[in-house]
Amino acid sequence: MLAWELYYYHSTRGVFTLEQRYRWKNKELREHVQVLDGQRSPSMLLKNATYLHSTLKKWVEGHIWIDRDRIVYAGDRLPEHTSDCEIIDCRSHYLVPGYIEPHVHPFQLYNPQTFTKYASQTGTTTFINDNLMMFLLSGKKKAFTLLKELKKLPVTMYWWTRFDSQTEMVQEETTFSNREVKSWLEHDAVIQGGELTAWPRLLEGDDLILHWMQEAKRMGKAVEGHLPGASDKTIAKLRLLGIDGDHESMTGEDVYKRLLQGLTVTLRHSSIRPDLPVLLEGLKEQGIDTYDSLLFTTDGSTPAFYEDGVMNGLINMAIESGIPEVEAFNMASYNAARHYGIGHLHGMIATGRVANINFLKKKDDATPVSVLAKGKWVLKDGEPVKEDTVIPWSSNGFKPLDLNWEAGYDDMQFSMPFGIEMVNDVITKPYSIAINPSQDVLSTEHDESFLLMLDRGGKWRISTMIKGFAHSVMGFASSYSNTGDIIVIGKSKPDMIAAFNRMKELGGGIVLTEHGEVVQEIPLPLSGILSDKEMPELIGEEKALKEALIERGYTFADPIYTLLFLQSTHLPYIRVTPKGIYDVMNKTVLFPTIMR
């Protein structure tokens, strides 16, 4: 077997398939050297460039040679041959490395292709992605084939593997088996384990999670925690067990505590936690003036949050707060590459790195006017460059939902003594139900609504009440949720059924109904979770839905995250899960699901 090749065995077909393990073949590496020796022309020359050198932490001047997707030289020399070369004079620009988003949930209505394509237009060209939806919906074989397809895009995608489902699943031990998790850990595109939402299980003695963390360490891969509100002692324990970083700081003191224990700290600014201004001010209050262990993330925000870009906005906020511009750019590129062990490929403009380069008009404005990703233009002089790669979603496990069962009045028996009250967008607590839930239509004078969760396969249901969602939402159905099961909310049982039926007709989606008519909808034809539309159109759909919900009494910031986290047991205090209504703090199923 050649040194640069790796064979994967597909047991269902009984054949070996060939896949490249290393980024460049030996032949390509030799050709890169030939460019330096003057035997071959580079494919692109960036002349007279003022560019950020990430390790020197200063702006330098020189010429950058690119051979296909790689920087083969950056310095004072010019190439001997430029016969097959695109030459760009960079005198009027400042060049910085392509930005890295180190904590991406690429399944927040958008899909990995549409999100990364959109993000690249504002300079974010490398992504470290969550694999949770692939774990739950597509299976390992199709997921790995999809990862191979996504490598064809101009952007660069890496992945992390989950160690837990973030909810209470039936047969979680089968889905997250040792064999499945280790298969993901061993994949070359996976560079991290986590985020570890099940850290309480780890501290209570779950040695399987600890084994996976040890395996990640053995392979040289990072492990990320999920530690909102954690004490010094808890952070220290988890650092001893193998956690390398965390993105859950909410104050400057939180940042300081994590840095003190040797963690890399990712500063978050997201649709559900827009914390960066507070964190940046907190750095000053804590006297933190070194930034090498700090990164940025938008933490899987919902579509409309990204109207002005991705990492570029966070860099600008940091510069405006007084962080030196070089440090701000490093926090969005070099620091992340170094933390994840990919600094030999990403995070700086230097020999040997992937040619991900942003062209800026001003040093203190991180929004680029042109962007190179893998040596190809994705944005040139302010205009997006057409990109036609087709990802075969259907053949890789992301098909329209085909629900071969009905939802009806038999499912709407709401007789529990207590329901779920929303404290904010994502935190929920129990409350005693005081109204009569047997009527078909509830009053709009209060904010209690029916809540129904249905198994995607039609096998079970949970029927309870939810307080605080809205006072006038009549029917609302969503196939978008943490586990892919169906959530139905509303004041009117007929409208709830109408919303479910329309969602089913769409092959998955989010539907708001009133008086039997559809008010707003977001089709999600990829497994009922993802849209196949480009980001600008999806942003418009999400904004229209949110506005319609606010008009009907939704008082919080992010209804999409409300849907996602109703089942998420890493947050307090009570959740609806595939096992039933679950008390997070006491780790107890209060009311089990009902078989249909």
mmCIF file of N, CA, C and O in Angstrom, residues 101 108-110 115 118 122 267-277 297-314 317 535 538-540 542-543 546 557-558 560-561:
data_model
loop_
_atom_site.group_PDB
_atom_site.id
_atom_site.type_symbol
_atom_site.label_atom_id
_atom_site.label_comp_id
_atom_site.label_asym_id
_atom_site.label_seq_id
_atom_site.Cartn_x
_atom_site.Cartn_y
_atom_site.Cartn_z
ATOM 1 N N GLU A 101 -13.727 29.142 12.242
ATOM 2 C CA GLU A 101 -14.828 29.020 13.222
ATOM 3 C C GLU A 101 -14.632 27.681 13.928
ATOM 4 O O GLU A 101 -14.847 26.628 13.335
ATOM 5 N N GLN A 108 -28.320 24.100 11.919
ATOM 6 C CA GLN A 108 -29.315 24.983 12.524
ATOM 7 C C GLN A 108 -30.230 25.548 11.432
ATOM 8 O O GLN A 108 -30.185 26.738 11.128
ATOM 9 N N LEU A 109 -31.012 24.694 10.846
ATOM 10 C CA LEU A 109 -31.866 24.964 9.686
ATOM 11 C C LEU A 109 -31.028 24.984 8.404
ATOM 12 O O LEU A 109 -31.409 24.376 7.403
ATOM 13 N N TYR A 110 -29.909 25.708 8.407
ATOM 14 C CA TYR A 110 -29.010 25.650 7.263
ATOM 15 C C TYR A 110 -28.286 24.303 7.257
ATOM 16 O O TYR A 110 -28.287 23.567 8.249
ATOM 17 N N PHE A 115 -24.227 26.938 4.737
ATOM 18 C CA PHE A 115 -23.655 27.803 5.769
ATOM 19 C C PHE A 115 -22.215 28.170 5.446
ATOM 20 O O PHE A 115 -21.821 29.346 5.514
ATOM 21 N N TYR A 118 -21.844 30.606 2.523
ATOM 22 C CA TYR A 118 -22.221 31.961 2.931
ATOM 23 C C TYR A 118 -21.141 32.578 3.820
ATOM 24 O O TYR A 118 -20.748 33.738 3.640
ATOM 25 N N THR A 122 -17.563 36.296 3.788
ATOM 26 C CA THR A 122 -17.049 37.310 4.712
ATOM 27 C C THR A 122 -15.777 36.831 5.405
ATOM 28 O O THR A 122 -15.427 37.323 6.473
ATOM 29 N N LEU A 267 -14.316 32.532 23.330
ATOM 30 C CA LEU A 267 -15.257 33.593 23.682
ATOM 31 C C LEU A 267 -16.432 33.537 22.718
ATOM 32 O O LEU A 267 -16.259 33.585 21.507
ATOM 33 N N ARG A 268 -17.627 33.468 23.270
ATOM 34 C CA ARG A 268 -18.827 33.224 22.469
ATOM 35 C C ARG A 268 -19.627 34.503 22.250
ATOM 36 O O ARG A 268 -19.790 35.325 23.143
ATOM 37 N N HIS A 269 -20.143 34.597 21.022
ATOM 38 C CA HIS A 269 -21.128 35.634 20.705
ATOM 39 C C HIS A 269 -22.120 34.999 19.755
ATOM 40 O O HIS A 269 -21.819 34.768 18.584
ATOM 41 N N SER A 270 -23.311 34.666 20.267
ATOM 42 C CA SER A 270 -24.260 33.877 19.484
ATOM 43 C C SER A 270 -25.668 34.440 19.600
ATOM 44 O O SER A 270 -25.932 35.343 20.397
ATOM 45 N N SER A 271 -26.560 33.878 18.831
ATOM 46 C CA SER A 271 -27.945 34.337 18.845
ATOM 47 C C SER A 271 -28.602 34.101 20.194
ATOM 48 O O SER A 271 -29.487 34.863 20.595
ATOM 49 N N ILE A 272 -28.190 33.057 20.891
ATOM 50 C CA ILE A 272 -28.793 32.762 22.185
ATOM 51 C C ILE A 272 -27.968 33.329 23.345
ATOM 52 O O ILE A 272 -28.468 33.586 24.422
ATOM 53 N N ARG A 273 -26.663 33.548 23.119
ATOM 54 C CA ARG A 273 -25.780 34.105 24.134
ATOM 55 C C ARG A 273 -24.885 35.161 23.483
ATOM 56 O O ARG A 273 -23.721 34.919 23.183
ATOM 57 N N PRO A 274 -25.377 36.380 23.238
ATOM 58 C CA PRO A 274 -24.557 37.445 22.632
ATOM 59 C C PRO A 274 -23.643 38.085 23.668
ATOM 60 O O PRO A 274 -23.785 39.257 24.024
ATOM 61 N N ASP A 275 -22.677 37.306 24.151
ATOM 62 C CA ASP A 275 -21.904 37.673 25.331
ATOM 63 C C ASP A 275 -20.621 38.441 25.061
ATOM 64 O O ASP A 275 -19.972 38.905 26.014
ATOM 65 N N LEU A 276 -20.189 38.565 23.808
ATOM 66 C CA LEU A 276 -18.840 39.059 23.569
ATOM 67 C C LEU A 276 -18.569 40.445 24.168
ATOM 68 O O LEU A 276 -17.498 40.654 24.755
ATOM 69 N N PRO A 277 -19.470 41.417 24.061
ATOM 70 C CA PRO A 277 -19.171 42.711 24.692
ATOM 71 C C PRO A 277 -18.886 42.589 26.189
ATOM 72 O O PRO A 277 -17.956 43.232 26.702
ATOM 73 N N THR A 297 -16.071 32.233 18.862
ATOM 74 C CA THR A 297 -17.062 31.386 18.192
ATOM 75 C C THR A 297 -18.423 32.069 18.176
ATOM 76 O O THR A 297 -18.734 32.873 19.063
ATOM 77 N N THR A 298 -19.224 31.716 17.167
ATOM 78 C CA THR A 298 -20.635 32.122 17.117
ATOM 79 C C THR A 298 -21.544 30.979 17.550
ATOM 80 O O THR A 298 -22.767 31.131 17.544
ATOM 81 N N ASP A 299 -20.976 29.822 17.876
ATOM 82 C CA ASP A 299 -21.668 28.711 18.544
ATOM 83 C C ASP A 299 -22.980 28.306 17.878
ATOM 84 O O ASP A 299 -24.010 28.167 18.537
ATOM 85 N N GLY A 300 -22.954 28.101 16.573
ATOM 86 C CA GLY A 300 -24.129 27.563 15.896
ATOM 87 C C GLY A 300 -25.356 28.442 15.995
ATOM 88 O O GLY A 300 -26.446 27.973 16.337
ATOM 89 N N SER A 301 -25.210 29.710 15.708
ATOM 90 C CA SER A 301 -26.349 30.627 15.794
ATOM 91 C C SER A 301 -27.372 30.336 14.706
ATOM 92 O O SER A 301 -27.078 29.680 13.701
ATOM 93 N N THR A 302 -28.569 30.838 14.910
ATOM 94 C CA THR A 302 -29.628 30.657 13.923
ATOM 95 C C THR A 302 -29.399 31.611 12.738
ATOM 96 O O THR A 302 -28.642 32.579 12.843
ATOM 97 N N PRO A 303 -30.030 31.350 11.583
ATOM 98 C CA PRO A 303 -29.623 32.011 10.332
ATOM 99 C C PRO A 303 -29.570 33.534 10.368
ATOM 100 O O PRO A 303 -28.579 34.138 9.907
ATOM 101 N N ALA A 304 -30.598 34.184 10.882
ATOM 102 C CA ALA A 304 -30.658 35.645 10.794
ATOM 103 C C ALA A 304 -29.539 36.335 11.563
ATOM 104 O O ALA A 304 -29.182 37.479 11.259
ATOM 105 N N PHE A 305 -28.965 35.653 12.536
ATOM 106 C CA PHE A 305 -27.856 36.223 13.298
ATOM 107 C C PHE A 305 -26.657 36.522 12.403
ATOM 108 O O PHE A 305 -25.832 37.383 12.713
ATOM 109 N N TYR A 306 -26.583 35.816 11.272
ATOM 110 C CA TYR A 306 -25.411 35.910 10.405
ATOM 111 C C TYR A 306 -25.586 36.892 9.249
ATOM 112 O O TYR A 306 -24.804 36.852 8.299
ATOM 113 N N GLU A 307 -26.538 37.775 9.317
ATOM 114 C CA GLU A 307 -26.761 38.703 8.198
ATOM 115 C C GLU A 307 -25.512 39.492 7.825
ATOM 116 O O GLU A 307 -25.283 39.791 6.647
ATOM 117 N N ASP A 308 -24.678 39.820 8.795
ATOM 118 C CA ASP A 308 -23.489 40.623 8.523
ATOM 119 C C ASP A 308 -22.205 39.802 8.516
ATOM 120 O O ASP A 308 -21.109 40.362 8.508
ATOM 121 N N GLY A 309 -22.326 38.478 8.517
ATOM 122 C CA GLY A 309 -21.140 37.644 8.451
ATOM 123 C C GLY A 309 -20.983 36.752 9.665
ATOM 124 O O GLY A 309 -21.902 36.587 10.470
ATOM 125 N N VAL A 310 -19.774 36.185 9.792
ATOM 126 C CA VAL A 310 -19.524 35.215 10.856
ATOM 127 C C VAL A 310 -18.376 35.738 11.735
ATOM 128 O O VAL A 310 -18.579 36.630 12.538
ATOM 129 N N MET A 311 -17.161 35.274 11.535
ATOM 130 C CA MET A 311 -16.076 35.668 12.425
ATOM 131 C C MET A 311 -15.634 37.120 12.226
ATOM 132 O O MET A 311 -15.078 37.740 13.142
ATOM 133 N N ASN A 312 -15.865 37.675 11.052
ATOM 134 C CA ASN A 312 -15.449 39.058 10.805
ATOM 135 C C ASN A 312 -16.063 40.033 11.808
ATOM 136 O O ASN A 312 -15.415 40.968 12.276
ATOM 137 N N GLY A 313 -17.324 39.819 12.143
ATOM 138 C CA GLY A 313 -17.980 40.708 13.093
ATOM 139 C C GLY A 313 -17.383 40.625 14.486
ATOM 140 O O GLY A 313 -17.253 41.645 15.183
ATOM 141 N N LEU A 314 -16.980 39.436 14.911
ATOM 142 C CA LEU A 314 -16.393 39.271 16.239
ATOM 143 C C LEU A 314 -15.023 39.926 16.310
ATOM 144 O O LEU A 314 -14.667 40.549 17.317
ATOM 145 N N MET A 317 -15.560 43.627 16.666
ATOM 146 C CA MET A 317 -15.955 43.982 18.028
ATOM 147 C C MET A 317 -14.745 44.010 18.956
ATOM 148 O O MET A 317 -14.635 44.888 19.819
ATOM 149 N N MET A 535 -28.489 30.653 2.071
ATOM 150 C CA MET A 535 -28.643 31.368 3.331
ATOM 151 C C MET A 535 -29.478 32.645 3.237
ATOM 152 O O MET A 535 -30.328 32.882 4.115
ATOM 153 N N LEU A 538 -33.090 31.635 3.315
ATOM 154 C CA LEU A 538 -33.421 31.029 4.600
ATOM 155 C C LEU A 538 -33.493 32.082 5.700
ATOM 156 O O LEU A 538 -34.369 32.016 6.575
ATOM 157 N N ILE A 539 -32.593 33.044 5.679
ATOM 158 C CA ILE A 539 -32.638 34.135 6.658
ATOM 159 C C ILE A 539 -33.978 34.862 6.575
ATOM 160 O O ILE A 539 -34.603 35.175 7.601
ATOM 161 N N GLY A 540 -34.455 35.105 5.359
ATOM 162 C CA GLY A 540 -35.759 35.756 5.188
ATOM 163 C C GLY A 540 -36.882 34.917 5.762
ATOM 164 O O GLY A 540 -37.800 35.448 6.417
ATOM 165 N N GLU A 542 -36.672 32.645 8.188
ATOM 166 C CA GLU A 542 -36.587 32.608 9.648
ATOM 167 C C GLU A 542 -37.075 33.917 10.260
ATOM 168 O O GLU A 542 -37.802 33.923 11.264
ATOM 169 N N LYS A 543 -36.712 35.036 9.663
ATOM 170 C CA LYS A 543 -37.146 36.329 10.188
ATOM 171 C C LYS A 543 -38.663 36.476 10.117
ATOM 172 O O LYS A 543 -39.297 36.978 11.051
ATOM 173 N N LYS A 546 -40.197 34.307 12.874
ATOM 174 C CA LYS A 546 -39.995 34.914 14.186
ATOM 175 C C LYS A 546 -40.926 36.100 14.389
ATOM 176 O O LYS A 546 -41.527 36.259 15.469
ATOM 177 N N ALA A 557 -35.946 35.638 22.525
ATOM 178 C CA ALA A 557 -35.123 36.093 21.401
ATOM 179 C C ALA A 557 -35.026 35.095 20.259
ATOM 180 O O ALA A 557 -34.872 35.488 19.111
ATOM 181 N N ASP A 558 -35.122 33.776 20.572
ATOM 182 C CA ASP A 558 -34.731 32.797 19.561
ATOM 183 C C ASP A 558 -35.628 31.556 19.590
ATOM 184 O O ASP A 558 -35.319 30.565 20.256
ATOM 185 N N ILE A 560 -36.074 29.280 17.406
ATOM 186 C CA ILE A 560 -35.449 28.087 16.841
ATOM 187 C C ILE A 560 -34.680 27.344 17.925
ATOM 188 O O ILE A 560 -34.736 26.110 18.027
ATOM 189 N N TYR A 561 -33.978 28.082 18.778
ATOM 190 C CA TYR A 561 -33.277 27.433 19.885
ATOM 191 C C TYR A 561 -34.243 26.899 20.934
ATOM 192 O O TYR A 561 -33.944 25.908 21.612
#
